[in-house]
XYZ file of N, CA and C in Angstrom:
621
model
N -3.117 96.354 55.605
C -2.958 97.438 56.579
C -1.889 98.404 56.110
N -2.149 99.657 56.327
C -1.152 100.675 55.984
C -0.037 100.660 57.026
N 1.197 100.869 56.560
C 2.352 100.886 57.447
C 3.234 102.065 57.096
N 4.035 102.485 58.059
C 4.923 103.629 57.834
C 6.257 103.380 58.509
N 7.205 104.238 58.222
C 8.530 104.095 58.804
C 9.342 105.358 58.648
N 10.631 105.238 58.885
C 11.531 106.386 58.862
C 12.761 106.039 58.041
N 13.202 106.968 57.209
C 14.460 106.823 56.479
C 15.584 107.433 57.310
N 16.561 106.628 57.642
C 17.729 107.123 58.377
C 18.944 106.281 58.013
N 19.922 106.910 57.412
C 21.170 106.203 57.117
C 21.859 105.825 58.418
N 22.481 104.655 58.446
C 23.244 104.256 59.634
C 24.293 105.298 59.970
N 24.874 105.895 58.956
C 25.926 106.901 59.182
C 25.409 108.125 59.917
N 24.087 108.357 59.887
C 23.502 109.540 60.523
C 23.070 109.310 61.966
N 23.236 108.099 62.470
C 22.937 107.851 63.876
C 23.883 108.648 64.765
N 23.444 109.025 65.972
C 24.334 109.758 66.882
C 25.579 108.921 67.206
N 26.726 109.566 67.258
C 27.956 108.854 67.591
C 29.012 109.840 68.053
N 29.797 109.432 69.031
C 30.908 110.264 69.485
C 32.187 109.960 68.716
N 32.095 109.056 67.735
C 33.283 108.655 66.990
C 33.260 109.111 65.536
N 32.386 110.035 65.197
C 32.453 110.650 63.880
C 31.494 110.112 62.839
N 30.882 108.945 63.093
C 29.925 108.374 62.147
C 29.036 107.385 62.895
N 27.768 107.321 62.514
C 26.872 106.356 63.135
C 27.305 104.940 62.838
N 26.989 104.021 63.748
C 27.436 102.640 63.564
C 26.474 101.693 64.276
N 26.852 100.429 64.364
C 26.003 99.404 64.969
C 26.203 99.344 66.478
N 26.037 100.468 67.149
C 26.245 100.497 68.594
C 24.911 100.745 69.301
N 24.954 101.167 70.537
C 23.729 101.336 71.332
C 22.761 102.318 70.694
N 23.280 103.329 69.989
C 22.400 104.317 69.352
C 21.511 103.663 68.302
N 22.039 102.665 67.609
C 21.249 101.962 66.597
C 20.116 101.176 67.249
N 20.411 100.524 68.356
C 19.385 99.752 69.070
C 18.342 100.685 69.682
N 18.787 101.848 70.153
C 17.837 102.817 70.710
C 16.913 103.342 69.615
N 17.454 103.531 68.410
C 16.611 103.997 67.314
C 15.522 102.974 66.994
N 15.883 101.705 67.032
C 14.883 100.649 66.834
C 13.796 100.757 67.901
N 14.200 100.940 69.149
C 13.225 101.076 70.237
C 12.345 102.298 70.033
N 12.937 103.380 69.536
C 12.163 104.593 69.273
C 11.127 104.356 68.174
N 11.508 103.591 67.150
C 10.558 103.262 66.088
C 9.386 102.457 66.640
N 9.688 101.512 67.516
C 8.637 100.699 68.133
C 7.694 101.585 68.945
N 8.273 102.468 69.746
C 7.460 103.356 70.588
C 6.580 104.268 69.742
N 7.085 104.665 68.569
C 6.322 105.545 67.679
C 5.360 104.771 66.784
N 5.262 103.444 67.025
C 4.362 102.588 66.270
C 4.678 102.580 64.769
N 5.971 102.564 64.473
C 6.427 102.459 63.090
C 6.710 100.992 62.751
N 6.826 100.698 61.457
C 7.077 99.330 61.012
C 8.392 99.202 60.257
N 8.781 100.262 59.560
C 9.944 100.171 58.684
C 11.080 101.097 59.119
N 12.299 100.577 58.981
C 13.511 101.409 59.044
C 14.133 101.332 57.662
N 14.040 102.433 56.922
C 14.662 102.477 55.604
C 16.084 103.017 55.748
N 17.030 102.266 55.214
C 18.437 102.661 55.312
C 18.981 102.961 53.925
N 20.171 103.511 53.878
C 20.912 103.665 52.631
C 21.871 102.484 52.509
N 22.503 102.306 51.353
C 23.388 101.144 51.170
C 24.434 101.031 52.275
N 24.741 99.794 52.652
C 25.692 99.512 53.730
C 27.085 99.199 53.199
N 27.267 99.279 51.876
C 28.533 98.896 51.274
C 29.671 99.831 51.631
N 30.893 99.311 51.515
C 32.072 100.127 51.744
C 32.104 101.263 50.730
N 32.358 102.462 51.187
C 32.353 103.616 50.288
C 33.619 103.629 49.443
N 33.460 104.047 48.191
C 34.600 104.147 47.288
C 34.976 105.589 47.057
N 35.316 105.916 45.832
C 35.743 107.275 45.503
C 34.615 108.270 45.777
N 34.963 109.382 46.400
C 33.963 110.374 46.749
C 33.182 110.014 47.994
N 33.609 108.946 48.695
C 32.963 108.522 49.935
C 31.470 108.269 49.752
N 31.116 107.767 48.590
C 29.707 107.522 48.295
C 29.354 106.054 48.470
N 28.239 105.758 49.150
C 27.796 104.358 49.269
C 27.286 103.809 47.935
N 27.102 104.699 46.959
C 26.640 104.269 45.639
C 27.801 104.053 44.674
N 29.026 104.264 45.143
C 30.222 104.011 44.335
C 31.178 103.203 45.209
N 30.904 101.917 45.290
C 31.564 101.054 46.258
C 32.644 100.210 45.601
N 33.588 99.740 46.422
C 34.630 98.836 45.941
C 34.116 97.407 45.802
N 32.927 97.140 46.305
C 32.398 95.780 46.247
C 30.878 95.795 46.339
N 30.250 94.861 45.632
C 28.805 94.680 45.738
C 28.433 94.035 47.068
N 29.356 93.264 47.631
C 29.024 92.422 48.787
C 29.623 92.900 50.099
N 30.724 93.639 50.062
C 31.426 94.030 51.285
C 30.686 95.133 52.023
N 30.704 95.039 53.364
C 30.084 96.054 54.203
C 31.066 97.165 54.564
N 30.531 98.270 55.024
C 31.339 99.437 55.382
C 31.965 99.243 56.766
N 33.294 99.120 56.860
C 33.937 98.921 58.169
C 33.703 100.070 59.143
N 33.386 101.258 58.636
C 33.126 102.383 59.530
C 31.896 102.153 60.404
N 31.019 101.224 59.997
C 29.809 100.946 60.764
C 30.049 99.959 61.912
N 31.235 99.394 61.990
C 31.554 98.460 63.073
C 31.654 99.233 64.389
N 30.999 98.743 65.413
C 31.002 99.412 66.712
C 32.351 99.252 67.412
N 33.002 100.353 67.712
C 34.259 100.316 68.457
C 34.014 99.965 69.914
N 32.873 100.365 70.438
C 32.550 100.055 71.836
C 32.537 98.548 72.074
N 32.114 97.805 71.056
C 32.072 96.347 71.174
C 33.476 95.784 71.365
N 34.463 96.404 70.735
C 35.839 95.953 70.892
C 36.355 96.222 72.300
N 35.893 97.318 72.887
C 36.280 97.619 74.269
C 35.697 96.561 75.211
N 34.433 96.201 74.983
C 33.790 95.187 75.817
C 34.505 93.839 75.713
N 35.019 93.548 74.518
C 35.715 92.270 74.300
C 37.160 92.304 74.769
N 37.666 93.490 75.101
C 39.050 93.621 75.538
C 40.045 93.786 74.405
N 39.553 93.978 73.182
C 40.451 94.146 72.042
C 40.983 95.567 71.941
N 40.236 96.517 72.511
C 40.664 97.913 72.584
C 40.429 98.416 73.998
N 41.133 99.487 74.361
C 40.932 100.144 75.641
C 40.214 101.472 75.417
N 39.560 101.959 76.457
C 38.842 103.232 76.350
C 39.747 104.343 75.853
N 40.989 104.350 76.329
C 41.903 105.417 75.925
C 42.345 105.305 74.475
N 42.029 104.174 73.846
C 42.354 104.018 72.423
C 41.389 104.779 71.527
N 40.271 105.240 72.086
C 39.187 105.779 71.271
C 39.074 107.293 71.383
N 39.880 108.032 70.643
C 39.749 109.491 70.662
C 38.441 109.910 70.022
N 37.795 110.882 70.611
C 36.504 111.316 70.098
C 36.687 112.240 68.905
N 35.825 112.048 67.908
C 35.780 112.962 66.774
C 34.982 114.198 67.182
N 34.798 115.126 66.252
C 34.026 116.331 66.523
C 32.547 115.972 66.535
N 31.993 115.791 67.736
C 30.606 115.343 67.834
C 29.622 116.457 67.483
N 30.097 117.684 67.314
C 29.212 118.786 66.965
C 29.108 118.992 65.456
N 29.852 118.207 64.696
C 29.842 118.362 63.254
C 28.529 117.866 62.665
N 28.058 118.547 61.631
C 26.846 118.136 60.936
C 27.147 117.149 59.816
N 28.415 116.880 59.577
C 28.798 116.024 58.471
C 29.785 114.959 58.944
N 29.804 113.849 58.231
C 30.798 112.809 58.487
C 32.125 113.262 57.874
N 33.166 113.280 58.680
C 34.499 113.655 58.203
C 35.221 112.388 57.748
N 35.080 112.059 56.471
C 35.653 110.817 55.965
C 37.177 110.845 55.955
N 37.766 112.010 55.829
C 39.227 112.099 55.894
C 39.716 111.707 57.281
N 39.009 112.186 58.309
C 39.350 111.820 59.682
C 39.209 110.316 59.882
N 38.111 109.767 59.386
C 37.876 108.335 59.553
C 38.947 107.517 58.839
N 39.284 107.916 57.627
C 40.277 107.185 56.848
C 41.629 107.179 57.552
N 41.970 108.286 58.172
C 43.284 108.421 58.817
C 43.322 107.773 60.195
N 42.175 107.593 60.838
C 42.172 107.126 62.225
C 41.445 105.800 62.464
N 40.367 105.543 61.760
C 39.535 104.389 62.082
C 40.211 103.064 61.763
N 40.875 102.990 60.619
C 41.472 101.707 60.234
C 42.579 101.287 61.191
N 43.290 102.260 61.750
C 44.337 101.933 62.721
C 43.731 101.275 63.959
N 42.558 101.747 64.376
C 41.881 101.163 65.533
C 41.347 99.764 65.204
N 40.783 99.626 64.019
C 40.291 98.315 63.602
C 41.440 97.320 63.482
N 42.586 97.807 63.005
C 43.753 96.928 62.873
C 44.238 96.489 64.252
N 44.226 97.392 65.207
C 44.646 97.047 66.562
C 43.699 96.018 67.173
N 42.403 96.207 66.961
C 41.425 95.233 67.463
C 41.649 93.871 66.817
N 41.924 93.875 65.526
C 42.204 92.620 64.816
C 43.423 91.922 65.407
N 44.480 92.672 65.654
C 45.714 92.083 66.174
C 45.523 91.514 67.578
N 44.605 92.094 68.338
C 44.356 91.625 69.708
C 43.281 90.539 69.785
N 42.665 90.230 68.661
C 41.503 89.341 68.680
C 41.847 87.858 68.597
N 43.059 87.540 68.088
C 43.434 86.137 67.851
C 42.347 85.448 67.018
N 41.909 86.145 65.991
C 40.743 85.702 65.220
C 40.994 84.400 64.477
N 42.240 84.075 64.208
C 42.551 82.851 63.463
C 41.998 81.616 64.154
N 41.875 81.679 65.480
C 41.386 80.535 66.252
C 39.869 80.502 66.390
N 39.199 81.493 65.814
C 37.754 81.626 65.969
C 37.035 80.777 64.915
N 36.259 79.798 65.363
C 35.584 78.887 64.437
C 34.513 79.602 63.617
N 33.839 80.582 64.210
C 32.824 81.342 63.470
C 33.472 82.128 62.341
N 34.641 82.677 62.605
C 35.378 83.414 61.576
C 35.778 82.477 60.433
N 36.278 81.306 60.776
C 36.667 80.334 59.758
C 35.461 79.955 58.893
N 34.331 79.733 59.531
C 33.121 79.349 58.799
C 32.650 80.479 57.897
N 32.723 81.706 58.404
C 32.320 82.864 57.602
C 33.196 82.986 56.357
N 34.500 82.868 56.538
C 35.420 82.976 55.397
C 35.175 81.867 54.383
N 34.897 80.681 54.861
C 34.637 79.557 53.962
C 33.334 79.762 53.198
N 32.295 80.170 53.891
C 30.990 80.348 53.256
C 30.986 81.495 52.252
N 31.839 82.486 52.478
C 31.860 83.678 51.627
C 33.095 83.763 50.744
N 33.815 82.664 50.647
C 35.063 82.662 49.883
C 34.852 83.088 48.436
N 33.674 82.822 47.884
C 33.392 83.107 46.472
C 33.526 84.593 46.133
N 33.357 85.476 47.105
C 33.599 86.902 46.858
C 34.655 87.474 47.795
N 34.760 86.942 49.013
C 35.617 87.532 50.043
C 37.098 87.402 49.716
N 37.512 86.279 49.136
C 38.930 86.084 48.858
C 39.458 87.116 47.866
N 38.733 87.316 46.774
C 39.163 88.307 45.784
C 39.080 89.727 46.355
N 38.007 90.004 47.095
C 37.843 91.337 47.673
C 38.978 91.653 48.636
N 39.270 90.739 49.556
C 40.311 90.975 50.555
C 41.675 91.149 49.898
N 41.959 90.347 48.888
C 43.222 90.493 48.159
C 43.281 91.840 47.457
N 42.190 92.214 46.801
C 42.144 93.493 46.096
C 42.419 94.661 47.041
N 41.743 94.680 48.192
C 41.902 95.789 49.125
C 43.298 95.806 49.741
N 43.857 94.623 50.009
C 45.212 94.552 50.569
C 46.234 95.047 49.558
N 46.075 94.642 48.311
C 47.003 95.105 47.274
C 46.833 96.595 47.038
N 45.615 97.074 47.088
C 45.358 98.513 46.914
C 46.102 99.316 47.974
N 46.053 98.850 49.223
C 46.804 99.520 50.292
C 48.310 99.418 50.055
N 48.735 98.273 49.528
C 50.158 98.057 49.227
C 50.677 99.088 48.232
N 49.809 99.531 47.323
C 50.178 100.538 46.332
C 49.618 101.921 46.690
N 49.526 102.158 47.998
C 49.157 103.481 48.532
C 47.804 103.985 48.057
N 46.895 103.061 47.778
C 45.526 103.455 47.485
C 45.254 103.919 46.069
N 46.243 103.848 45.193
C 46.011 104.324 43.825
C 45.084 103.367 43.089
N 44.488 103.831 41.993
C 43.592 102.969 41.228
C 44.356 101.790 40.646
N 43.645 100.680 40.429
C 44.297 99.427 40.055
C 45.054 99.526 38.736
N 44.656 100.466 37.863
C 45.334 100.603 36.575
C 46.780 101.069 36.733
N 47.107 101.604 37.919
C 48.465 102.084 38.173
C 49.304 101.086 38.963
N 48.755 99.909 39.259
C 49.517 98.880 39.957
C 50.578 98.285 39.028
N 51.474 97.510 39.607
C 52.460 96.777 38.810
C 51.732 95.825 37.858
N 52.294 95.648 36.663
C 51.617 94.861 35.633
C 51.307 93.435 36.069
N 52.203 92.828 36.847
C 52.004 91.417 37.173
C 50.717 91.183 37.961
N 50.458 92.038 38.955
C 49.251 91.863 39.757
C 48.050 92.521 39.088
N 48.296 93.605 38.370
C 47.198 94.263 37.647
C 46.568 93.307 36.633
N 47.397 92.481 35.999
C 46.920 91.533 34.994
C 46.676 90.142 35.582
N 46.815 90.025 36.901
C 46.501 88.792 37.632
C 47.287 87.592 37.125
N 48.582 87.787 36.894
C 49.427 86.663 36.520
C 49.501 85.692 37.697
N 49.459 84.387 37.409
C 49.425 83.367 38.448
C 50.503 83.517 39.509
N 51.785 83.600 39.130
C 52.846 83.737 40.141
C 52.679 84.988 41.002
N 52.206 86.073 40.396
C 52.022 87.321 41.144
C 50.907 87.174 42.168
N 49.840 86.491 41.784
C 48.731 86.278 42.713
C 49.210 85.506 43.932
N 49.988 84.461 43.695
C 50.524 83.656 44.801
C 51.474 84.486 45.653
N 52.302 85.311 45.011
C 53.276 86.131 45.734
C 52.574 87.121 46.664
N 51.578 87.820 46.154
C 50.909 88.836 46.972
C 50.051 88.200 48.063
N 49.484 87.039 47.780
C 48.717 86.357 48.824
C 49.622 85.990 49.999
N 50.864 85.620 49.694
C 51.799 85.256 50.762
C 52.357 86.497 51.441
N 52.776 87.485 50.647
C 53.377 88.693 51.215
C 52.382 89.466 52.073
N 51.130 89.516 51.641
C 50.111 90.327 52.306
C 49.135 89.474 53.116
N 49.594 88.332 53.593
C 48.713 87.381 54.273
C 47.920 88.041 55.405
N 48.597 88.756 56.281
C 47.917 89.338 57.446
C 47.057 90.540 57.046
N 47.460 91.261 56.008
C 46.632 92.364 55.515
C 45.344 91.822 54.901
N 45.450 90.695 54.221
C 44.270 90.046 53.652
C 43.353 89.545 54.763
N 43.943 88.924 55.769
C 43.139 88.426 56.890
C 42.475 89.582 57.626
N 43.142 90.718 57.718
C 42.553 91.898 58.347
C 41.308 92.351 57.587
N 41.375 92.339 56.261
C 40.209 92.704 55.459
C 39.063 91.708 55.694
N 39.406 90.433 55.800
C 38.391 89.416 56.075
C 37.792 89.615 57.468
N 38.636 89.972 58.411
C 38.178 90.200 59.785
C 37.163 91.342 59.844
N 37.462 92.437 59.146
C 36.537 93.568 59.159
C 35.189 93.176 58.577
N 35.191 92.375 57.519
C 33.929 91.944 56.939
C 33.175 90.994 57.874
N 33.916 90.160 58.571
C 33.303 89.257 59.544
C 32.636 90.037 60.662
N 33.320 91.031 61.210
C 32.753 91.818 62.305
C 31.576 92.661 61.824
N 31.675 93.203 60.609
C 30.546 93.939 60.045
C 29.321 93.032 59.963
N 29.505 91.854 59.373
C 28.399 90.922 59.196
C 27.813 90.510 60.545
N 28.685 90.197 61.490
C 28.252 89.748 62.809
C 27.419 90.818 63.505
N 27.901 92.054 63.515
C 27.196 93.128 64.205
C 25.913 93.524 63.473
N 25.945 93.526 62.145
C 24.754 93.887 61.395
C 23.655 92.844 61.569
N 24.018 91.580 61.552
C 23.031 90.526 61.729
C 22.402 90.584 63.119
N 23.192 90.929 64.129
C 22.663 91.064 65.483
C 21.672 92.217 65.571
N 22.009 93.342 64.944
C 21.114 94.497 64.957
C 19.840 94.195 64.165
N 19.981 93.576 63.006
C 18.827 93.259 62.174
C 17.897 92.281 62.899
N 18.478 91.283 63.567
C 17.663 90.313 64.305
C 16.898 91.005 65.433
N 17.552 91.948 66.100
C 16.902 92.705 67.181
C 15.725 93.501 66.631
N 15.941 94.176 65.492
C 14.878 94.976 64.887
C 13.713 94.085 64.468
N 14.008 92.987 63.788
C 12.954 92.091 63.322
C 12.158 91.513 64.488
N 12.848 91.169 65.571
C 12.172 90.635 66.751
C 11.207 91.659 67.347
N 11.574 92.941 67.210
C 10.729 94.028 67.717
C 9.629 94.411 66.737
N 9.581 93.735 65.577
C 8.556 94.039 64.598
C 8.950 95.117 63.603
N 10.229 95.486 63.589
C 10.717 96.499 62.661
C 11.378 95.814 61.485
N 10.911 96.148 60.287
C 11.487 95.587 59.068
C 12.471 96.589 58.450
N 13.517 96.036 57.816
C 14.558 96.866 57.230
C 14.333 96.983 55.729
N 14.351 98.192 55.239
C 14.267 98.442 53.791
C 15.612 99.014 53.335
């Protein structure tokens, strides 16, 4: 049987926060596809954007884009308040990545601090199951922030060359920053899997 679908990047979904994400708009789009008798939702890469804000130039093969995490979900959980969520320019035709970089991570960090995630068994299981890539990724991103976002070639030699004592030192010094990176990946995975399961249940396949 012939089948058809629609190409739509998650970032292009309607949003009052500056970029499309895994919120109600994503679920409504799935419902719209069903109503239009479509079968496929073709997306663009979900990876964290790297230099040039491109999903094709990512800091990781496995890490998801934290910008796609629904902030509304944090409000429902009590990790953020409505007044914590300033609206971006909803009339813009483009994603303002500078705005997101300067504002979104602070909100995600606040949600992380209010989540008491260390006690969450699902989080522990996720970190354990994904330790093979998540541990290095989280350390890399935490150290990158520690050096103000510059490329790794400009880091201090000890951590740039992954000397054993330096690795242990930064893991201890940046413990909560590393856990924050793990938390964002956990929430990305959790929300994406929920959306994907909803789409699949409705007969919509993801490309």
